[in-house]
Amino acid sequence: MTASPALPLPPGSTLGILGGGQLGRMLAQAASRLGFDVVILDPEENSPAGRVAARQIVGAYDDRWALKRLAEACHVVTYEFENVPAETVAELTALGCEVAPGAAALAAAQDRVVEKTFLAEIGVPTVAFAPVDDEESLLAAVAKIGAPSLLKTRREGYDGKGQAWIQRPGDAIAAFEKIGRQPAILEAPADFGRELSVIAARGRNGEIVCYPLSDNHHEGGVLRRTIAPAKATPSERDQAEAIAAKILTALDYVGVIGVELFELAGGKLLVNEFAPRVHNTGHWTQDGCEVDQFEQHIRAVAGWPLGPTAALARVEMTNLLGPEVDAWKKLAAEPETRIHLYGKGEARAGRKMGHVNRLRPLEG
């Protein structure tokens, strides 16, 4: 199936997903509802996504033999996380397999300096930033940005990992040591009142749709709950949708994207970062919208029309971390609570084991 696919893909076609975690699992479930077969590529046997897919190929993301099998099996390939090696996309493309979203989105999202530079170039507001490669550039960045400021690894790092605050200029070297002296970015702090996000999608014909804003609450760098639709002004909604549209268009993007935002005093929004995939802050759409973010992503990569994004209910999404998942029986007894479990084994502390969506009527 390495020839360019005829779009839109008809039911019965096969989609590939790089990654076998919870996002891949929920993408596979959405694809199945639309009549597609799914093949998962993941290094771990018996992955959460692999168990609900038609098939799983067990192999590393840079395993050329595994990628060849994936390309031969699928009409289109997508991914559930943004740290897929760039070489993987290049290899699949060389094999004649289409990957969506494309390589440009991955390249921008995998490196925080590239990401912030890209956002600045397209006129999207962010905090001030400077690249850090060594002690000399770190001290120059601190002199430019000031303190307090946040030092982050350029690549990888999520849920608060790979970060260190520099409260005073004298803390800079210790912070650099804390993140392993890796290439980094230094960011000015944002004096924000709350963290918002917008989930948006772009189809193959350039159509763009946005879900209502969500209000997100973190603990220890990990998302704990999301409330949506967020209470927001028309100006904030307009800003968020314009930001998402700029990013999607500039990247010639196909699929769902999550854009994290800081709300400043006066309602101005800054972009924290974006993820070229379905997003934790969009899980509320599974029970709060007619077409959720997972089905929307499948529709986009398959070349189908995008679905409606209006909220049908007010939803509070709460992540179930570690042993919190053991309360499933109690949660199942709560009226208007919907449980989504990821099929993971060990309930380690802080590990995302599932989430619940609690539904309430939309406010007038």
mmCIF file of C-alpha atoms in Angstrom:
data_model
loop_
_atom_site.group_PDB
_atom_site.id
_atom_site.type_symbol
_atom_site.label_atom_id
_atom_site.label_comp_id
_atom_site.label_asym_id
_atom_site.label_seq_id
_atom_site.Cartn_x
_atom_site.Cartn_y
_atom_site.Cartn_z
ATOM 1 C CA MET A 1 0.000 0.000 0.000
ATOM 2 C CA THR A 2 2.905 2.348 -0.553
ATOM 3 C CA ALA A 3 1.312 4.226 -3.461
ATOM 4 C CA SER A 4 -0.238 7.610 -2.682
ATOM 5 C CA PRO A 5 -3.668 6.908 -1.198
ATOM 6 C CA ALA A 6 -6.859 7.848 -2.989
ATOM 7 C CA LEU A 7 -8.632 10.288 -0.686
ATOM 8 C CA PRO A 8 -10.947 10.282 1.096
ATOM 9 C CA LEU A 9 -10.056 6.834 2.377
ATOM 10 C CA PRO A 10 -13.095 4.542 2.288
ATOM 11 C CA PRO A 11 -14.079 2.406 5.275
ATOM 12 C CA GLY A 12 -12.078 -0.798 5.220
ATOM 13 C CA SER A 13 -8.816 1.061 4.634
ATOM 14 C CA THR A 14 -5.931 0.624 7.038
ATOM 15 C CA LEU A 15 -4.348 3.358 9.142
ATOM 16 C CA GLY A 16 -1.011 3.065 10.901
ATOM 17 C CA ILE A 17 -0.222 4.658 14.256
ATOM 18 C CA LEU A 18 3.289 5.186 15.581
ATOM 19 C CA GLY A 19 3.008 4.651 19.327
ATOM 20 C CA GLY A 20 1.009 2.237 21.434
ATOM 21 C CA GLY A 21 0.077 4.315 24.480
ATOM 22 C CA GLN A 22 -3.243 5.725 25.594
ATOM 23 C CA LEU A 23 -3.516 8.299 22.814
ATOM 24 C CA GLY A 24 -2.877 5.602 20.225
ATOM 25 C CA ARG A 25 -5.472 3.431 21.959
ATOM 26 C CA MET A 26 -8.164 6.110 21.785
ATOM 27 C CA LEU A 27 -7.245 6.942 18.176
ATOM 28 C CA ALA A 28 -7.561 3.264 17.276
ATOM 29 C CA GLN A 29 -10.971 3.057 18.954
ATOM 30 C CA ALA A 30 -12.157 6.111 17.023
ATOM 31 C CA ALA A 31 -10.827 4.709 13.748
ATOM 32 C CA SER A 32 -12.619 1.441 14.390
ATOM 33 C CA ARG A 33 -15.940 3.275 14.830
ATOM 34 C CA LEU A 34 -15.451 4.747 11.371
ATOM 35 C CA GLY A 35 -14.783 1.355 9.822
ATOM 36 C CA PHE A 36 -10.992 1.515 9.532
ATOM 37 C CA ASP A 37 -8.487 -1.149 10.498
ATOM 38 C CA VAL A 38 -5.497 0.032 12.534
ATOM 39 C CA VAL A 39 -1.933 -1.235 12.720
ATOM 40 C CA ILE A 40 0.148 -0.080 15.692
ATOM 41 C CA LEU A 41 3.942 0.133 15.698
ATOM 42 C CA ASP A 42 5.388 0.116 19.216
ATOM 43 C CA PRO A 43 8.528 -1.356 20.799
ATOM 44 C CA GLU A 44 6.565 -2.944 23.654
ATOM 45 C CA GLU A 45 4.530 -6.091 23.156
ATOM 46 C CA ASN A 46 0.914 -6.054 24.302
ATOM 47 C CA SER A 47 0.712 -2.252 24.250
ATOM 48 C CA PRO A 48 -2.518 -0.510 25.316
ATOM 49 C CA ALA A 49 -3.195 0.546 21.721
ATOM 50 C CA GLY A 50 -2.112 -2.766 20.228
ATOM 51 C CA ARG A 51 -4.760 -4.616 22.216
ATOM 52 C CA VAL A 52 -7.621 -2.685 20.593
ATOM 53 C CA ALA A 53 -6.146 -2.559 17.081
ATOM 54 C CA ALA A 54 -6.372 -5.053 14.261
ATOM 55 C CA ARG A 55 -2.650 -5.699 14.547
ATOM 56 C CA GLN A 56 0.545 -4.576 16.262
ATOM 57 C CA ILE A 57 4.029 -4.620 14.816
ATOM 58 C CA VAL A 58 6.571 -4.893 17.619
ATOM 59 C CA GLY A 59 9.669 -2.926 16.758
ATOM 60 C CA ALA A 60 11.695 0.183 17.455
ATOM 61 C CA TYR A 61 10.736 3.382 15.668
ATOM 62 C CA ASP A 62 14.034 3.295 13.784
ATOM 63 C CA ASP A 63 13.749 -0.395 12.835
ATOM 64 C CA ARG A 64 13.753 -0.287 9.015
ATOM 65 C CA TRP A 65 12.251 -3.763 8.722
ATOM 66 C CA ALA A 66 9.379 -2.848 11.035
ATOM 67 C CA LEU A 67 8.789 0.440 9.173
ATOM 68 C CA LYS A 68 8.715 -1.421 5.849
ATOM 69 C CA ARG A 69 6.054 -3.768 7.211
ATOM 70 C CA LEU A 70 4.047 -0.788 8.476
ATOM 71 C CA ALA A 71 4.263 1.023 5.144
ATOM 72 C CA GLU A 72 3.201 -2.082 3.257
ATOM 73 C CA ALA A 73 0.205 -2.593 5.546
ATOM 74 C CA CYS A 74 -1.181 0.961 5.690
ATOM 75 C CA HIS A 75 -2.702 3.602 3.444
ATOM 76 C CA VAL A 76 -1.732 6.491 5.773
ATOM 77 C CA VAL A 77 0.333 6.651 8.981
ATOM 78 C CA THR A 78 -0.097 9.053 11.890
ATOM 79 C CA TYR A 79 1.453 9.230 15.359
ATOM 80 C CA GLU A 80 0.407 9.605 18.984
ATOM 81 C CA PHE A 81 3.439 11.485 20.327
ATOM 82 C CA GLU A 82 5.738 14.172 18.998
ATOM 83 C CA ASN A 83 9.077 12.550 19.791
ATOM 84 C CA VAL A 84 8.912 10.137 16.875
ATOM 85 C CA PRO A 85 12.422 10.267 15.358
ATOM 86 C CA ALA A 86 12.615 12.469 12.278
ATOM 87 C CA GLU A 87 14.402 9.578 10.566
ATOM 88 C CA THR A 88 11.269 7.462 11.022
ATOM 89 C CA VAL A 89 9.147 9.878 9.025
ATOM 90 C CA ALA A 90 11.879 10.181 6.399
ATOM 91 C CA GLU A 91 12.088 6.387 6.086
ATOM 92 C CA LEU A 92 8.321 5.976 5.757
ATOM 93 C CA THR A 93 8.213 8.758 3.178
ATOM 94 C CA ALA A 94 11.048 7.124 1.224
ATOM 95 C CA LEU A 95 9.009 3.925 1.235
ATOM 96 C CA GLY A 96 6.174 5.865 -0.406
ATOM 97 C CA CYS A 97 3.997 5.994 2.700
ATOM 98 C CA GLU A 98 2.213 9.216 3.604
ATOM 99 C CA VAL A 99 2.580 10.469 7.184
ATOM 100 C CA ALA A 100 0.161 13.030 8.634
ATOM 101 C CA PRO A 101 0.765 15.434 10.286
ATOM 102 C CA GLY A 102 3.881 15.978 8.224
ATOM 103 C CA ALA A 103 7.568 16.321 8.983
ATOM 104 C CA ALA A 104 7.424 20.120 9.389
ATOM 105 C CA ALA A 105 5.151 19.850 12.431
ATOM 106 C CA LEU A 106 7.401 17.272 14.068
ATOM 107 C CA ALA A 107 10.539 19.318 13.412
ATOM 108 C CA ALA A 108 8.996 22.397 15.021
ATOM 109 C CA ALA A 109 7.533 20.617 18.034
ATOM 110 C CA GLN A 110 10.562 18.449 18.868
ATOM 111 C CA ASP A 111 12.906 21.352 19.606
ATOM 112 C CA ARG A 112 11.714 24.140 21.898
ATOM 113 C CA VAL A 113 14.044 26.732 20.371
ATOM 114 C CA VAL A 114 12.873 25.852 16.853
ATOM 115 C CA GLU A 115 9.270 25.917 18.091
ATOM 116 C CA LYS A 116 9.509 29.357 19.717
ATOM 117 C CA THR A 117 11.437 30.742 16.734
ATOM 118 C CA PHE A 118 8.777 29.414 14.359
ATOM 119 C CA LEU A 119 5.993 30.950 16.432
ATOM 120 C CA ALA A 120 7.761 34.326 16.490
ATOM 121 C CA GLU A 121 8.272 34.211 12.724
ATOM 122 C CA ILE A 122 4.553 33.715 12.047
ATOM 123 C CA GLY A 123 3.545 36.453 14.466
ATOM 124 C CA VAL A 124 2.272 34.321 17.335
ATOM 125 C CA PRO A 125 3.043 35.818 20.790
ATOM 126 C CA THR A 126 5.229 33.881 23.242
ATOM 127 C CA VAL A 127 7.382 34.679 26.262
ATOM 128 C CA ALA A 128 10.894 36.025 25.658
ATOM 129 C CA PHE A 129 13.419 33.224 25.154
ATOM 130 C CA ALA A 130 17.064 32.493 24.355
ATOM 131 C CA PRO A 131 18.924 29.317 23.317
ATOM 132 C CA VAL A 132 21.414 27.680 25.675
ATOM 133 C CA ASP A 133 24.179 25.327 24.516
ATOM 134 C CA ASP A 134 26.887 25.722 27.155
ATOM 135 C CA GLU A 135 27.793 27.738 30.240
ATOM 136 C CA GLU A 136 28.788 30.781 28.207
ATOM 137 C CA SER A 137 25.507 30.943 26.311
ATOM 138 C CA LEU A 138 23.609 30.206 29.543
ATOM 139 C CA LEU A 139 25.109 33.207 31.304
ATOM 140 C CA ALA A 140 24.433 35.363 28.233
ATOM 141 C CA ALA A 141 20.820 34.149 28.189
ATOM 142 C CA VAL A 142 20.356 34.959 31.884
ATOM 143 C CA ALA A 143 21.792 38.437 31.292
ATOM 144 C CA LYS A 144 19.292 38.917 28.459
ATOM 145 C CA ILE A 145 16.168 37.304 29.969
ATOM 146 C CA GLY A 146 16.804 37.992 33.637
ATOM 147 C CA ALA A 147 15.780 36.023 36.705
ATOM 148 C CA PRO A 148 13.619 34.360 37.738
ATOM 149 C CA SER A 149 13.509 32.399 34.483
ATOM 150 C CA LEU A 150 12.839 28.812 33.457
ATOM 151 C CA LEU A 151 15.480 26.557 31.918
ATOM 152 C CA LYS A 152 14.102 23.679 29.824
ATOM 153 C CA THR A 153 15.777 20.999 27.752
ATOM 154 C CA ARG A 154 15.372 21.715 24.052
ATOM 155 C CA ARG A 155 14.141 18.207 23.353
ATOM 156 C CA GLU A 156 11.815 15.797 25.107
ATOM 157 C CA GLY A 157 10.810 16.402 28.690
ATOM 158 C CA TYR A 158 7.118 16.418 29.578
ATOM 159 C CA ASP A 159 4.870 16.618 32.645
ATOM 160 C CA GLY A 160 7.359 18.953 34.299
ATOM 161 C CA LYS A 161 10.479 16.871 33.561
ATOM 162 C CA GLY A 162 13.655 18.403 32.138
ATOM 163 C CA GLN A 163 13.046 21.807 33.724
ATOM 164 C CA ALA A 164 14.729 23.932 36.398
ATOM 165 C CA TRP A 165 13.949 27.413 37.704
ATOM 166 C CA ILE A 166 16.704 30.003 37.972
ATOM 167 C CA GLN A 167 15.572 32.256 40.819
ATOM 168 C CA ARG A 168 18.785 34.335 40.879
ATOM 169 C CA PRO A 169 21.601 34.670 38.324
ATOM 170 C CA GLY A 170 23.868 32.752 40.687
ATOM 171 C CA ASP A 171 21.584 29.713 40.372
ATOM 172 C CA ALA A 172 22.214 29.338 36.644
ATOM 173 C CA ILE A 173 25.008 26.757 36.668
ATOM 174 C CA ALA A 174 23.238 24.586 39.257
ATOM 175 C CA ALA A 175 20.081 24.635 37.113
ATOM 176 C CA PHE A 176 22.141 23.643 34.076
ATOM 177 C CA GLU A 177 23.556 20.733 36.076
ATOM 178 C CA LYS A 178 20.047 19.700 37.143
ATOM 179 C CA ILE A 179 18.913 19.219 33.533
ATOM 180 C CA GLY A 180 22.076 17.282 32.684
ATOM 181 C CA ARG A 181 23.864 20.083 30.824
ATOM 182 C CA GLN A 182 21.728 19.338 27.799
ATOM 183 C CA PRO A 183 21.015 21.876 25.026
ATOM 184 C CA ALA A 184 18.253 24.055 26.462
ATOM 185 C CA ILE A 185 16.051 27.095 26.152
ATOM 186 C CA LEU A 186 15.739 29.834 28.763
ATOM 187 C CA GLU A 187 12.281 31.357 28.998
ATOM 188 C CA ALA A 188 11.033 34.452 30.779
ATOM 189 C CA PRO A 189 8.254 33.741 33.286
ATOM 190 C CA ALA A 190 4.716 34.513 32.214
ATOM 191 C CA ASP A 191 2.644 36.454 34.736
ATOM 192 C CA PHE A 192 -0.489 34.507 33.879
ATOM 193 C CA GLY A 193 -3.750 34.081 35.692
ATOM 194 C CA ARG A 194 -4.591 30.673 34.292
ATOM 195 C CA GLU A 195 -3.602 28.141 31.651
ATOM 196 C CA LEU A 196 -5.954 27.630 28.737
ATOM 197 C CA SER A 197 -5.727 25.484 25.654
ATOM 198 C CA VAL A 198 -7.419 25.184 22.305
ATOM 199 C CA ILE A 199 -7.790 21.940 20.380
ATOM 200 C CA ALA A 200 -8.013 22.558 16.657
ATOM 201 C CA ALA A 201 -7.946 20.531 13.465
ATOM 202 C CA ARG A 202 -7.129 21.132 9.829
ATOM 203 C CA GLY A 203 -8.393 18.926 7.021
ATOM 204 C CA ARG A 204 -6.709 18.021 3.765
ATOM 205 C CA ASN A 205 -8.691 20.721 1.973
ATOM 206 C CA GLY A 206 -7.431 23.412 4.358
ATOM 207 C CA GLU A 207 -10.623 23.571 6.424
ATOM 208 C CA ILE A 208 -9.947 24.530 10.055
ATOM 209 C CA VAL A 209 -12.185 23.912 13.057
ATOM 210 C CA CYS A 210 -11.623 24.738 16.734
ATOM 211 C CA TYR A 211 -13.130 23.301 19.899
ATOM 212 C CA PRO A 212 -14.135 25.616 22.759
ATOM 213 C CA LEU A 213 -11.323 26.734 25.042
ATOM 214 C CA SER A 214 -10.484 24.593 28.059
ATOM 215 C CA ASP A 215 -9.304 25.749 31.497
ATOM 216 C CA ASN A 216 -6.438 23.548 32.728
ATOM 217 C CA HIS A 217 -5.086 22.901 36.200
ATOM 218 C CA HIS A 218 -1.677 21.316 36.839
ATOM 219 C CA GLU A 219 -0.052 19.850 39.933
ATOM 220 C CA GLY A 220 3.668 19.179 39.967
ATOM 221 C CA GLY A 221 3.867 19.789 36.254
ATOM 222 C CA VAL A 222 1.198 17.164 35.510
ATOM 223 C CA LEU A 223 -2.278 17.993 34.223
ATOM 224 C CA ARG A 224 -4.806 17.092 36.911
ATOM 225 C CA ARG A 225 -8.066 18.423 35.504
ATOM 226 C CA THR A 226 -9.572 20.348 32.633
ATOM 227 C CA ILE A 227 -12.852 22.249 32.651
ATOM 228 C CA ALA A 228 -14.509 22.984 29.334
ATOM 229 C CA PRO A 229 -15.893 25.027 27.794
ATOM 230 C CA ALA A 230 -13.813 27.557 29.720
ATOM 231 C CA LYS A 231 -15.345 30.838 30.741
ATOM 232 C CA ALA A 232 -13.740 33.163 28.229
ATOM 233 C CA THR A 233 -14.411 36.459 26.528
ATOM 234 C CA PRO A 234 -15.152 36.688 22.800
ATOM 235 C CA SER A 235 -11.751 38.361 22.413
ATOM 236 C CA GLU A 236 -9.985 35.399 24.030
ATOM 237 C CA ARG A 237 -11.850 32.935 21.853
ATOM 238 C CA ASP A 238 -10.969 34.951 18.764
ATOM 239 C CA GLN A 239 -7.297 35.158 19.777
ATOM 240 C CA ALA A 240 -7.066 31.427 20.414
ATOM 241 C CA GLU A 241 -8.696 30.507 17.125
ATOM 242 C CA ALA A 242 -6.515 32.958 15.180
ATOM 243 C CA ILE A 243 -3.376 31.554 16.840
ATOM 244 C CA ALA A 244 -4.361 27.970 16.036
ATOM 245 C CA ALA A 245 -5.197 28.887 12.440
ATOM 246 C CA LYS A 246 -1.822 30.588 11.932
ATOM 247 C CA ILE A 247 0.071 27.558 13.224
ATOM 248 C CA LEU A 248 -1.967 25.031 11.247
ATOM 249 C CA THR A 249 -1.724 26.986 8.008
ATOM 250 C CA ALA A 250 1.996 27.731 8.299
ATOM 251 C CA LEU A 251 2.755 24.038 8.834
ATOM 252 C CA ASP A 252 0.380 22.877 6.058
ATOM 253 C CA TYR A 253 -0.926 20.691 8.854
ATOM 254 C CA VAL A 254 -3.319 17.752 8.604
ATOM 255 C CA GLY A 255 -4.885 16.461 11.820
ATOM 256 C CA VAL A 256 -5.591 17.623 15.368
ATOM 257 C CA ILE A 257 -3.260 19.934 17.282
ATOM 258 C CA GLY A 258 -3.206 21.048 20.923
ATOM 259 C CA VAL A 259 -2.100 24.609 21.660
ATOM 260 C CA GLU A 260 -1.333 25.523 25.285
ATOM 261 C CA LEU A 261 -1.925 29.164 26.222
ATOM 262 C CA PHE A 262 -1.196 31.559 29.078
ATOM 263 C CA GLU A 263 -3.914 34.096 29.903
ATOM 264 C CA LEU A 264 -2.383 37.397 30.981
ATOM 265 C CA ALA A 265 -4.045 40.316 32.717
ATOM 266 C CA GLY A 266 -6.408 42.058 30.323
ATOM 267 C CA GLY A 267 -7.138 38.854 28.441
ATOM 268 C CA LYS A 268 -4.071 38.717 26.199
ATOM 269 C CA LEU A 269 -3.005 35.167 25.299
ATOM 270 C CA LEU A 270 0.544 33.856 24.886
ATOM 271 C CA VAL A 271 1.452 30.463 23.464
ATOM 272 C CA ASN A 272 3.297 28.183 25.861
ATOM 273 C CA GLU A 273 3.770 25.350 23.370
ATOM 274 C CA PHE A 274 1.894 23.213 20.898
ATOM 275 C CA ALA A 275 1.658 19.457 20.420
ATOM 276 C CA PRO A 276 1.197 18.026 16.902
ATOM 277 C CA ARG A 277 -1.250 15.353 18.037
ATOM 278 C CA VAL A 278 -4.372 14.787 20.062
ATOM 279 C CA HIS A 279 -3.935 16.268 23.520
ATOM 280 C CA ASN A 280 -4.718 15.486 27.157
ATOM 281 C CA THR A 281 -6.630 18.766 27.505
ATOM 282 C CA GLY A 282 -8.935 17.602 24.707
ATOM 283 C CA HIS A 283 -10.114 14.419 26.423
ATOM 284 C CA TRP A 284 -13.233 16.253 27.573
ATOM 285 C CA THR A 285 -14.475 16.194 23.967
ATOM 286 C CA GLN A 286 -15.077 12.434 24.190
ATOM 287 C CA ASP A 287 -18.260 13.032 26.167
ATOM 288 C CA GLY A 288 -18.784 16.757 25.661
ATOM 289 C CA CYS A 289 -18.923 16.997 21.874
ATOM 290 C CA GLU A 290 -20.668 15.282 19.002
ATOM 291 C CA VAL A 291 -17.312 14.503 17.342
ATOM 292 C CA ASP A 292 -14.388 14.142 19.751
ATOM 293 C CA GLN A 293 -10.758 15.036 19.079
ATOM 294 C CA PHE A 294 -9.810 11.421 18.290
ATOM 295 C CA GLU A 295 -12.459 10.938 15.612
ATOM 296 C CA GLN A 296 -11.639 14.416 14.305
ATOM 297 C CA HIS A 297 -7.997 13.442 13.866
ATOM 298 C CA ILE A 298 -8.929 10.256 12.013
ATOM 299 C CA ARG A 299 -11.328 12.191 9.799
ATOM 300 C CA ALA A 300 -8.592 14.680 8.921
ATOM 301 C CA VAL A 301 -5.827 12.207 8.072
ATOM 302 C CA ALA A 302 -8.284 10.039 6.120
ATOM 303 C CA GLY A 303 -9.437 13.027 4.078
ATOM 304 C CA TRP A 304 -12.991 12.997 5.416
ATOM 305 C CA PRO A 305 -14.994 16.152 6.144
ATOM 306 C CA LEU A 306 -14.295 17.546 9.598
ATOM 307 C CA GLY A 307 -17.027 17.170 12.184
ATOM 308 C CA PRO A 308 -18.818 19.672 14.442
ATOM 309 C CA THR A 309 -16.949 20.999 17.473
ATOM 310 C CA ALA A 310 -19.685 22.678 19.526
ATOM 311 C CA ALA A 311 -19.946 21.604 23.159
ATOM 312 C CA LEU A 312 -23.020 19.582 24.105
ATOM 313 C CA ALA A 313 -22.236 19.628 27.847
ATOM 314 C CA ARG A 314 -19.944 21.234 30.374
ATOM 315 C CA VAL A 315 -17.252 18.723 31.295
ATOM 316 C CA GLU A 316 -14.703 18.405 34.073
ATOM 317 C CA MET A 317 -11.980 15.970 32.999
ATOM 318 C CA THR A 318 -9.798 14.528 35.763
ATOM 319 C CA ASN A 319 -6.713 12.399 35.131
ATOM 320 C CA LEU A 320 -6.468 9.210 37.177
ATOM 321 C CA LEU A 321 -2.874 8.898 38.317
ATOM 322 C CA GLY A 322 -1.338 5.713 39.681
ATOM 323 C CA PRO A 323 -3.480 3.920 42.295
ATOM 324 C CA GLU A 324 -6.333 6.405 41.821
ATOM 325 C CA VAL A 325 -7.521 4.051 39.106
ATOM 326 C CA ASP A 326 -8.426 1.539 41.823
ATOM 327 C CA ALA A 327 -11.481 3.696 42.589
ATOM 328 C CA TRP A 328 -13.078 2.594 39.293
ATOM 329 C CA LYS A 329 -16.016 0.899 41.038
ATOM 330 C CA LYS A 330 -16.917 4.032 42.992
ATOM 331 C CA LEU A 331 -16.486 6.205 39.915
ATOM 332 C CA ALA A 332 -18.662 3.883 37.856
ATOM 333 C CA ALA A 333 -21.502 4.458 40.319
ATOM 334 C CA GLU A 334 -21.414 8.245 39.952
ATOM 335 C CA PRO A 335 -24.202 9.616 37.758
ATOM 336 C CA GLU A 336 -22.974 11.595 34.734
ATOM 337 C CA THR A 337 -19.403 10.343 35.202
ATOM 338 C CA ARG A 338 -17.807 8.622 32.222
ATOM 339 C CA ILE A 339 -14.707 6.472 32.771
ATOM 340 C CA HIS A 340 -11.926 6.033 30.214
ATOM 341 C CA LEU A 341 -9.249 3.520 31.272
ATOM 342 C CA TYR A 342 -6.072 2.927 29.297
ATOM 343 C CA GLY A 343 -5.443 -0.755 29.862
ATOM 344 C CA LYS A 344 -2.050 -0.216 31.463
ATOM 345 C CA GLY A 345 -0.559 -2.715 33.880
ATOM 346 C CA GLU A 346 1.359 -1.357 36.835
ATOM 347 C CA ALA A 347 -0.320 1.630 38.512
ATOM 348 C CA ARG A 348 2.884 3.495 39.363
ATOM 349 C CA ALA A 349 2.638 6.785 41.252
ATOM 350 C CA GLY A 350 2.061 9.640 38.812
ATOM 351 C CA ARG A 351 1.414 7.342 35.844
ATOM 352 C CA LYS A 352 -1.638 8.264 33.781
ATOM 353 C CA MET A 353 -3.906 5.237 34.072
ATOM 354 C CA GLY A 354 -7.110 6.783 32.763
ATOM 355 C CA HIS A 355 -9.416 9.749 33.114
ATOM 356 C CA VAL A 356 -12.981 10.532 34.003
ATOM 357 C CA ASN A 357 -15.308 13.063 32.425
ATOM 358 C CA ARG A 358 -17.984 14.501 34.694
ATOM 359 C CA LEU A 359 -20.826 16.039 32.717
ATOM 360 C CA ARG A 360 -22.994 18.984 33.646
ATOM 361 C CA PRO A 361 -25.549 20.923 31.606
ATOM 362 C CA LEU A 362 -24.195 23.827 29.571
ATOM 363 C CA GLU A 363 -24.704 27.133 31.292
ATOM 364 C CA GLY A 364 -27.005 29.573 29.605
#
